[in-house]
PDB file of C-alpha atoms and ligand atoms in Angstrom:
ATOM      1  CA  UNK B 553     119.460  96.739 133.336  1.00 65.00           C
ATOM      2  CA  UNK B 554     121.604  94.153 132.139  1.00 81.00           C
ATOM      3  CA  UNK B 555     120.739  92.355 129.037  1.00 87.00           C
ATOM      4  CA  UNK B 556     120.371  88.991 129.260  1.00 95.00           C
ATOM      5  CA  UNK B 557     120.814  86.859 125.659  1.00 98.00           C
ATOM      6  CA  UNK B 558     120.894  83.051 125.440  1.00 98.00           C
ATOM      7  CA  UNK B 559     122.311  81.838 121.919  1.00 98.00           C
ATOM      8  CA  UNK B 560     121.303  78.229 121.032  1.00 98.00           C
ATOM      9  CA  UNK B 561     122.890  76.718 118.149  1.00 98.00           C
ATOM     10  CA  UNK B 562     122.989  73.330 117.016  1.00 97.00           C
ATOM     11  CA  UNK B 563     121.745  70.948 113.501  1.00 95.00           C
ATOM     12  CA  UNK B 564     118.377  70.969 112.746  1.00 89.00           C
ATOM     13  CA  UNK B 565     115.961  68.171 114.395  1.00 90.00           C
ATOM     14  CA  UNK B 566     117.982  68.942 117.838  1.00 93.00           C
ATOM     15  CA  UNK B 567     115.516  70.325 119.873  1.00 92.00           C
ATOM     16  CA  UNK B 568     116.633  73.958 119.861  1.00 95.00           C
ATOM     17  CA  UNK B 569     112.728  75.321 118.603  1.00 93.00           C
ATOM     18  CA  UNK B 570     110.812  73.558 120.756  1.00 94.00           C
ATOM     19  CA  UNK B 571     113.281  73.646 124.041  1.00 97.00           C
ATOM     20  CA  UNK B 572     114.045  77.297 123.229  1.00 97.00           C
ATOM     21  CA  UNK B 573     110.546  78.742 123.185  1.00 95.00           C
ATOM     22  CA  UNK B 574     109.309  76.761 126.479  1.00 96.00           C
ATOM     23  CA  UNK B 575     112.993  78.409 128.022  1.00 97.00           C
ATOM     24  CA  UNK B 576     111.651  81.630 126.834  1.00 96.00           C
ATOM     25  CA  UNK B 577     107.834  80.908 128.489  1.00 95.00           C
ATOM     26  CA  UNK B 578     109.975  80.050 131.427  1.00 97.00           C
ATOM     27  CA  UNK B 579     112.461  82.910 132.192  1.00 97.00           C
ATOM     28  CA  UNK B 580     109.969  85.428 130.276  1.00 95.00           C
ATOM     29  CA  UNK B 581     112.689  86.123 127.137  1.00 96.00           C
ATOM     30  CA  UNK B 582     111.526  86.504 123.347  1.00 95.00           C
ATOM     31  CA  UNK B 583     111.873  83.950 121.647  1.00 96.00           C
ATOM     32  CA  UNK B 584     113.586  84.601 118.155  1.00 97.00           C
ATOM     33  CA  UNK B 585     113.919  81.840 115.704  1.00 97.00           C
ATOM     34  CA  UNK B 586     116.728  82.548 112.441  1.00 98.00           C
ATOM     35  CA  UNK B 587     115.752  79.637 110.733  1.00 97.00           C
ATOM     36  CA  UNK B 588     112.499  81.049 110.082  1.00 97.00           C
ATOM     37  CA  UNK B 589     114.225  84.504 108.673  1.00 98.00           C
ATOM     38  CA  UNK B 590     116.437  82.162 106.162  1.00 98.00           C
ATOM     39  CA  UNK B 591     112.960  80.033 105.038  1.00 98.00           C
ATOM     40  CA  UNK B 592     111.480  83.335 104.027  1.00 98.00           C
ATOM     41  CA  UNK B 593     113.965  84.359 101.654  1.00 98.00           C
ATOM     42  CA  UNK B 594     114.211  80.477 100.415  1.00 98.00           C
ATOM     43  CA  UNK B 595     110.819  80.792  99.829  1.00 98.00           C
ATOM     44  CA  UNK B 596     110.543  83.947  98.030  1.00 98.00           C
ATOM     45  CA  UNK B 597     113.490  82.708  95.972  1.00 98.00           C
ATOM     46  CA  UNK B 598     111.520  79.188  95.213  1.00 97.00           C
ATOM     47  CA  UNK B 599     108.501  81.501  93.472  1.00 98.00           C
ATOM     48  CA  UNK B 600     110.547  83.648  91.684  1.00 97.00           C
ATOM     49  CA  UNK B 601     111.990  80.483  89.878  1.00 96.00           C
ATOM     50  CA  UNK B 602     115.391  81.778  89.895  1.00 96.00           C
ATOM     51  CA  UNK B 603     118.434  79.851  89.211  1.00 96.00           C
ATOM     52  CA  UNK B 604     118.953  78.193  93.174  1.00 95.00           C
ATOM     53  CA  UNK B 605     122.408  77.876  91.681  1.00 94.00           C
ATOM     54  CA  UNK B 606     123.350  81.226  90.847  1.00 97.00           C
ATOM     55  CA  UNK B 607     124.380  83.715  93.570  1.00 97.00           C
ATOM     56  CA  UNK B 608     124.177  86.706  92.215  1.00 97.00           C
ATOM     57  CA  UNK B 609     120.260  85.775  91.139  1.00 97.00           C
ATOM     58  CA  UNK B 610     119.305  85.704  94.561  1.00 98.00           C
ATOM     59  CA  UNK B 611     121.050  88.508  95.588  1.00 98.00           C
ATOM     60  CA  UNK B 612     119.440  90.506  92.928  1.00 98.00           C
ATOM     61  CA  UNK B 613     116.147  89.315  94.672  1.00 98.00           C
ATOM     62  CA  UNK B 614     117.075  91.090  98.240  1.00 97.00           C
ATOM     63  CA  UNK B 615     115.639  94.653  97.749  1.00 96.00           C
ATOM     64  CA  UNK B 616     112.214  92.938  97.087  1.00 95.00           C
ATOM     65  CA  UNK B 617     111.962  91.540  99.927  1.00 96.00           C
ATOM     66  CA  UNK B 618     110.765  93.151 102.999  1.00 96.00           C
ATOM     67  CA  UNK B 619     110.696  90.782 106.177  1.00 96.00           C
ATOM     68  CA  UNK B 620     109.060  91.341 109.147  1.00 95.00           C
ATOM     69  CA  UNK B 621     108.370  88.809 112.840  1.00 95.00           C
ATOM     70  CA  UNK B 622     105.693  89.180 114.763  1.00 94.00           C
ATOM     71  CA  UNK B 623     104.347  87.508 117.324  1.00 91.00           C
ATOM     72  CA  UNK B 624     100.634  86.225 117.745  1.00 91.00           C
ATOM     73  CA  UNK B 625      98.800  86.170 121.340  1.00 88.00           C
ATOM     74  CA  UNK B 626     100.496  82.630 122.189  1.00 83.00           C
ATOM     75  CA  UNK B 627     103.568  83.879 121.807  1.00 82.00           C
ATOM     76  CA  UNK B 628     104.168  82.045 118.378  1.00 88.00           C
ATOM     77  CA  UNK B 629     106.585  83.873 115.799  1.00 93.00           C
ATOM     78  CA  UNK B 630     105.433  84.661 112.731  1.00 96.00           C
ATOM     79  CA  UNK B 631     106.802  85.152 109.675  1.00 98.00           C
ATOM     80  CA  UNK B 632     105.510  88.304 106.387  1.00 98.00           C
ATOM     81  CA  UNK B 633     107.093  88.100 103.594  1.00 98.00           C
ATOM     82  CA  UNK B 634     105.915  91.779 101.847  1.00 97.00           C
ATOM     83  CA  UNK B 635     103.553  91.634 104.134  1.00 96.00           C
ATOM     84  CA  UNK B 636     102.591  88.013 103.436  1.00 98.00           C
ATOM     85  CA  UNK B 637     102.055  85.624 106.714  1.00 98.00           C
ATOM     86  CA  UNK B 638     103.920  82.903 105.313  1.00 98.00           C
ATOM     87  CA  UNK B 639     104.847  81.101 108.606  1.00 97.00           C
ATOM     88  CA  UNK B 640     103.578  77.724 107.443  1.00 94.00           C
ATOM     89  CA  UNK B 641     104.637  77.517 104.033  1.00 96.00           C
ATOM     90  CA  UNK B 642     108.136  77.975 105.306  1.00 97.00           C
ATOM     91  CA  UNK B 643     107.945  75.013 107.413  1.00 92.00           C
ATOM     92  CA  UNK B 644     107.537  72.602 103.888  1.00 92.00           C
ATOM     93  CA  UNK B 645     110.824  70.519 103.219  1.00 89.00           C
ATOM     94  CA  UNK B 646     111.353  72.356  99.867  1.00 93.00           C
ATOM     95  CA  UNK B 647     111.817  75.339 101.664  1.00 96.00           C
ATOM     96  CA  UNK B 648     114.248  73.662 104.246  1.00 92.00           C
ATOM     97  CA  UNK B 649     116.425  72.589 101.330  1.00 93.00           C
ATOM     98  CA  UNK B 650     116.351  76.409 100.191  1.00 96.00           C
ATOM     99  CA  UNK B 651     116.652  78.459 103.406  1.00 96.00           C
ATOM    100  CA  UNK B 652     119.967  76.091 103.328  1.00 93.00           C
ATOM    101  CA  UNK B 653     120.911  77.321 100.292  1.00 95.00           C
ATOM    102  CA  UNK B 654     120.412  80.898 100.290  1.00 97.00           C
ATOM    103  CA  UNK B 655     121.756  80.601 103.978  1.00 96.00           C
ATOM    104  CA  UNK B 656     125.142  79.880 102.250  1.00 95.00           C
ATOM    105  CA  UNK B 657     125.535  83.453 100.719  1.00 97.00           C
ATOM    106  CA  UNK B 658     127.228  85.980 102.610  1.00 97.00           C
ATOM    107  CA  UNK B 659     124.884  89.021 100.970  1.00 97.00           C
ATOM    108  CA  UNK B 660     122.172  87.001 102.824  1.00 97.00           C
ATOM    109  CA  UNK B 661     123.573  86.670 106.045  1.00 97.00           C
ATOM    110  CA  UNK B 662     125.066  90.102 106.344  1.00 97.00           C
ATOM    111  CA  UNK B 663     121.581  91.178 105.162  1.00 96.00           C
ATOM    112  CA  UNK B 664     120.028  89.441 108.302  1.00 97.00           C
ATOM    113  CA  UNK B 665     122.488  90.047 110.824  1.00 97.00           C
ATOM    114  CA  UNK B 666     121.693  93.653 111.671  1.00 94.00           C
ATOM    115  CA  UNK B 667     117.988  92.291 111.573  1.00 94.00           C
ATOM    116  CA  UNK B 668     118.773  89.507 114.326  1.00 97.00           C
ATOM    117  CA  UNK B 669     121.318  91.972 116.384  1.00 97.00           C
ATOM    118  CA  UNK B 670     119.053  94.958 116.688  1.00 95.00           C
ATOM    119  CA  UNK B 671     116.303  92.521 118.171  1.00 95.00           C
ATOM    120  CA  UNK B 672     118.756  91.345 120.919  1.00 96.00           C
ATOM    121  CA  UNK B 673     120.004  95.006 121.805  1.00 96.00           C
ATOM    122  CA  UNK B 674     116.266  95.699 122.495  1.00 94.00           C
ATOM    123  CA  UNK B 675     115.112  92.532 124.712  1.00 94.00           C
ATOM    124  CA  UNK B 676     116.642  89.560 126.347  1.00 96.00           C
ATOM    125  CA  UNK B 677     116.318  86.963 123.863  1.00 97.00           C
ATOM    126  CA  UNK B 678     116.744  83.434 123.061  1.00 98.00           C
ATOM    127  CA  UNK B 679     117.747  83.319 119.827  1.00 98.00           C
ATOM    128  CA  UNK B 680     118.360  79.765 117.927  1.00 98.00           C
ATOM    129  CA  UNK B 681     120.514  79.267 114.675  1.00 97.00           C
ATOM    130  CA  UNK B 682     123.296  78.002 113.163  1.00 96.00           C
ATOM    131  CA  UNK B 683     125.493  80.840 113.969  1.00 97.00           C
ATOM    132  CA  UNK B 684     124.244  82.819 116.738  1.00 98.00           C
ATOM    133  CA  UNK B 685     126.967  82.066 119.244  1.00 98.00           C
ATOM    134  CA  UNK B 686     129.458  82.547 116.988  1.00 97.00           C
ATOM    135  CA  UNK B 687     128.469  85.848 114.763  1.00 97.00           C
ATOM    136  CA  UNK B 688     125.061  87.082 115.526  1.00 98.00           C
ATOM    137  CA  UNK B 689     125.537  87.097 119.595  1.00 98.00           C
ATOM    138  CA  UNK B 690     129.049  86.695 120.148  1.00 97.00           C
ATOM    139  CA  UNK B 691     128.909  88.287 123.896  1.00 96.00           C
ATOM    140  CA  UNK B 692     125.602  86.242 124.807  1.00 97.00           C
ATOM    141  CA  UNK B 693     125.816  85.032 128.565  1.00 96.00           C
ATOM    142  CA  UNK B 694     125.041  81.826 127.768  1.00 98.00           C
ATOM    143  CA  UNK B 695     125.940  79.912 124.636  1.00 98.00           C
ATOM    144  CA  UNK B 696     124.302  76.235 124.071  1.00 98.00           C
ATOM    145  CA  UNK B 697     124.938  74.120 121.270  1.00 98.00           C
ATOM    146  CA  UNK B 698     122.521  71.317 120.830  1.00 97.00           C
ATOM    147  CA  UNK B 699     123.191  68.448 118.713  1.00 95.00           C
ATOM    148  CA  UNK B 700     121.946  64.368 118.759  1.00 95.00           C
ATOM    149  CA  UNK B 701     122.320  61.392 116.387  1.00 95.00           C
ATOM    150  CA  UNK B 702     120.982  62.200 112.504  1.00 95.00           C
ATOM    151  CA  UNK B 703     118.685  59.206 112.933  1.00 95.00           C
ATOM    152  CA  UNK B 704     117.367  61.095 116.050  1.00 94.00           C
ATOM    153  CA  UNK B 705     116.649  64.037 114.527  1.00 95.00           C
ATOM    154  CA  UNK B 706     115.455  62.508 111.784  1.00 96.00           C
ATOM    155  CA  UNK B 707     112.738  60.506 113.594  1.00 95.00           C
ATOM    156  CA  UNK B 708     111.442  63.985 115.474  1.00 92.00           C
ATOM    157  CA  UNK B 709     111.288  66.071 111.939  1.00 91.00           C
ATOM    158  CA  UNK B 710     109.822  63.668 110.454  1.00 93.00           C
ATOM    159  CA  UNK B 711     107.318  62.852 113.570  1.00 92.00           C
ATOM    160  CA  UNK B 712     106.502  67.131 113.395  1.00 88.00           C
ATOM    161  CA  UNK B 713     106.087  67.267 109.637  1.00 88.00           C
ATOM    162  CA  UNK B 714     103.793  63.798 109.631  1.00 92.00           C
ATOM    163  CA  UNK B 715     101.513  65.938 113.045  1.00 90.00           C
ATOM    164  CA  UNK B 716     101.387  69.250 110.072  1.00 85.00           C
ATOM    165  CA  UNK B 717     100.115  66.330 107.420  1.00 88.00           C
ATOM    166  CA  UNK B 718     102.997  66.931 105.403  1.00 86.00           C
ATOM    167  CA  UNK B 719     103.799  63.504 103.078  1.00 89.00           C
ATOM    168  CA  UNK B 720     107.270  62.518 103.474  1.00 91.00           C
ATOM    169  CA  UNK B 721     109.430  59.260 104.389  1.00 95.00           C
ATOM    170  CA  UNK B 722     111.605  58.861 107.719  1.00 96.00           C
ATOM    171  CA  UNK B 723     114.237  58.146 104.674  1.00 96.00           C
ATOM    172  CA  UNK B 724     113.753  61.422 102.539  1.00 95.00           C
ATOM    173  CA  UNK B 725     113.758  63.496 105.885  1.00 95.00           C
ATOM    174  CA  UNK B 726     116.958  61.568 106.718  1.00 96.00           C
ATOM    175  CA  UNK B 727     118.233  61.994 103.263  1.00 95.00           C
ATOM    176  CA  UNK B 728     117.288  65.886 103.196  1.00 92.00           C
ATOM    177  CA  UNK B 729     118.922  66.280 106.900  1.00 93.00           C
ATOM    178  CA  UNK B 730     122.044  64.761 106.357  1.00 94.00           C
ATOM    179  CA  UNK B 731     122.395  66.779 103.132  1.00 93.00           C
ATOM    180  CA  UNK B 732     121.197  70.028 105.342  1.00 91.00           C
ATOM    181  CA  UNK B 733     123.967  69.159 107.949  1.00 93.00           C
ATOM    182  CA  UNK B 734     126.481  68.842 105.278  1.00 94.00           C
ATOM    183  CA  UNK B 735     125.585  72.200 103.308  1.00 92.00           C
ATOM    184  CA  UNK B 736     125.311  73.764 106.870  1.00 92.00           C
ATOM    185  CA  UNK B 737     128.750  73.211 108.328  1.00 93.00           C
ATOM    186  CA  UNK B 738     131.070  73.046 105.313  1.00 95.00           C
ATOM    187  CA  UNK B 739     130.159  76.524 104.218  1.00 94.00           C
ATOM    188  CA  UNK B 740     132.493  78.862 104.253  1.00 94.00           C
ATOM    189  CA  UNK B 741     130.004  81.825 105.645  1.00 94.00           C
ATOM    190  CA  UNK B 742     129.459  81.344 109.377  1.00 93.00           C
ATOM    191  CA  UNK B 743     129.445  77.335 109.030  1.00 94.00           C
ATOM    192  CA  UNK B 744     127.751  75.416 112.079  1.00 95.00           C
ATOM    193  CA  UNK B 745     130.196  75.180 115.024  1.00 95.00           C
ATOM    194  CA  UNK B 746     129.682  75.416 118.803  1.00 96.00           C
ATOM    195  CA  UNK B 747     130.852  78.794 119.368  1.00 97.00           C
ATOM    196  CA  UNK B 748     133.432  79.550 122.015  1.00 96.00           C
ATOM    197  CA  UNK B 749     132.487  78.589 125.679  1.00 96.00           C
ATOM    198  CA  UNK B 750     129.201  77.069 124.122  1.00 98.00           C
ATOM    199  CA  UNK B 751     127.951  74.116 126.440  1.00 98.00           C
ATOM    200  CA  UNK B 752     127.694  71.243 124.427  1.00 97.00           C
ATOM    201  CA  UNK B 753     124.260  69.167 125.095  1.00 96.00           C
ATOM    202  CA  UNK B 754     124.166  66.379 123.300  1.00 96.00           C
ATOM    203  CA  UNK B 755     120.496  64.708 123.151  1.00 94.00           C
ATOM    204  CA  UNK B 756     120.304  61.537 121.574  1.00 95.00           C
ATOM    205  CA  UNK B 757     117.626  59.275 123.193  1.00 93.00           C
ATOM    206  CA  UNK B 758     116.727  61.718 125.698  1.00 94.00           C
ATOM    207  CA  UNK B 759     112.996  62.440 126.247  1.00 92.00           C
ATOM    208  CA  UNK B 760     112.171  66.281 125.586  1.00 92.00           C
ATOM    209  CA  UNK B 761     111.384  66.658 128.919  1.00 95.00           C
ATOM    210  CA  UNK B 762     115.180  65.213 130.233  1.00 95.00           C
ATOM    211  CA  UNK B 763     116.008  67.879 127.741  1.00 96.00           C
ATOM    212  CA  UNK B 764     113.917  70.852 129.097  1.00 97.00           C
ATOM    213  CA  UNK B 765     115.504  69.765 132.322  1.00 96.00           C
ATOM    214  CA  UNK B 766     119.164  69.579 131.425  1.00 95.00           C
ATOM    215  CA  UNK B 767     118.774  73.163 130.112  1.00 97.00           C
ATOM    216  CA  UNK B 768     116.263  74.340 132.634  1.00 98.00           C
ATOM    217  CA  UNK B 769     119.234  74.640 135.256  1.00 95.00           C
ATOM    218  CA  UNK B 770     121.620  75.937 133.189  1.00 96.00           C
ATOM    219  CA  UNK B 771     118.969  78.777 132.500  1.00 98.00           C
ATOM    220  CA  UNK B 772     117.830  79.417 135.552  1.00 97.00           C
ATOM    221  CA  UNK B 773     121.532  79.953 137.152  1.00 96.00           C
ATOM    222  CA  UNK B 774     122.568  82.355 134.333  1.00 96.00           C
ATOM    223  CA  UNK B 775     119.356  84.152 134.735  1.00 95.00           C
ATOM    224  CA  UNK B 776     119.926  84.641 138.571  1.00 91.00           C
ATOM    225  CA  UNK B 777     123.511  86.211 137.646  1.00 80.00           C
TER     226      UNK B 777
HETATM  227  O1   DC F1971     116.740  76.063 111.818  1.00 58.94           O
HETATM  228  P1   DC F1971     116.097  75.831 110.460  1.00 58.94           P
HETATM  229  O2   DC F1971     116.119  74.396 110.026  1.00 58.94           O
HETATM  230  O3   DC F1971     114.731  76.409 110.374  1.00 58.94           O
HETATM  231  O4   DC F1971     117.020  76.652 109.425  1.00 58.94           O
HETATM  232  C1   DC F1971     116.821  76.633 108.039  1.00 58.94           C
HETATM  233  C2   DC F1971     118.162  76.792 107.323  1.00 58.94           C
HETATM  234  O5   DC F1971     118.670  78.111 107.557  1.00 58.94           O
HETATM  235  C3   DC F1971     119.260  75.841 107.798  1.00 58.94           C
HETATM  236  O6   DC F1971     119.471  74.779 106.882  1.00 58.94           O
HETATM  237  C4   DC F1971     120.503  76.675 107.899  1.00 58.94           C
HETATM  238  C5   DC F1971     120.058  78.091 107.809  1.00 58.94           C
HETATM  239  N1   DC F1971     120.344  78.882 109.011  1.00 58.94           N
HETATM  240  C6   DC F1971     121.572  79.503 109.083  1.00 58.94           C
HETATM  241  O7   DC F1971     122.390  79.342 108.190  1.00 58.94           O
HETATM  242  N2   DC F1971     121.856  80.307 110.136  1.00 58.94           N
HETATM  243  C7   DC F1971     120.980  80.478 111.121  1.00 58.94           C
HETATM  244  N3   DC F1971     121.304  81.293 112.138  1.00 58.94           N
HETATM  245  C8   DC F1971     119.738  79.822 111.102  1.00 58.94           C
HETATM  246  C9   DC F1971     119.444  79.006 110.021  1.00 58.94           C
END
């Protein structure tokens, strides 16, 4: 059978969650969200109070932390940390600013990458990240890269967090993104770029539903390959 991987990459408030898991309900892929594998390990690295500045601290912290994704009956991925479901607490912007940080060290990525690829070799996935197209899934089929105005994404994080009861200000989310965006794409381990052949959607003002649509065709032709 022929595998069949999307890899959606793109900043974070584009759209890529929420469009990639009603692509996967769609075309019948699994859904498999990175961000969520680099919040666990910013999260475990938040309680164990270590140094966020010092490398080599949370690379000491990686053989304590087992990881595992599972998903519950609607299809939502979850996230243990040592066995921990921890798939809310990762979504708090302290943890945003960490997964960004520990995302940054190449122990960390390599540590995930066999993680992420082994998942894809197994099922056709749609996997969303910074890097997917570009290291995790280089030979995906179909390589989107998803991107929109800061003060668009902004507006939709902080819209999400505000719906989870999370206290924040459009200007603090705004404040956190654009330092999220920066961290993100000047690193120099497997920086945000559209990979290679990537189609570039670019969503500012769109609706989510012109967005499901603009991606639904797309989809649906590379599936019928
Ligand atoms: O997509 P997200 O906002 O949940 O991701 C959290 C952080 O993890 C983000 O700031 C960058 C990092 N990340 C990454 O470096 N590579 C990925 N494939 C996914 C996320």
């Amino acid at each position: 059978m022929t595998r069949h991987n999307i890899a959606v990459d793109g900043p974070s408030g584009a759209g890529k969650s929420t469009l990639s898991k009603m692509l996967a309900r769609e075309f019948g892929l699994i859904y498999v969200d990175t961000g969520a594998m680099y919040r666990t390990i910013g999260l475990h690295a938040l309680r164990s109070g270590v140094n966020m500045e010092e490398d080599e601290a949370i690379v000491a912290l990686l053989p304590q932390i087992q990881i595992h994704m599972e998903y519950d009956t609607n299809g939502n991925q979850l996230m243990l940390l040592n066995r921990e479901n921890v798939s809310s607490e990762i979504r708090l912007p302290e943890v945003s600013m960490s997964a960004s940080r520990v995302s940054a060290i190449p122990q960390v990525r390599r540590y995930l990458l066999e993680m992420q690829q082994s998942i894809a070799r197994e099922s056709n996935v749609i996997m969303d990240g910074r890097d997917i197209g570009t290291v995790v899934l280089p030979d995906a089929g179909l390589k989107i890269f998803l991107s929109a105005d800061p003060e668009d994404r902004a507006r939709r994080r902080f819209e999400e967090l505000q719906q989870k009861g999370v206290s924040t200000s459009l200007d603090e989310v705004l404040k956190d993104m654009i330092q999220r965006d920066h961290n993100d794409s000047t690193r120099a381990a497997a920086p945000l770029r559209p990979a290679e052949g990537a189609v570039i959607l670019n969503t500012t003002g769109y609706t989510l539903e012109q967005s499901y649509l603009a991606l639904y065709e797309l989809v649906k032709r590379y599936m019928e390959d």
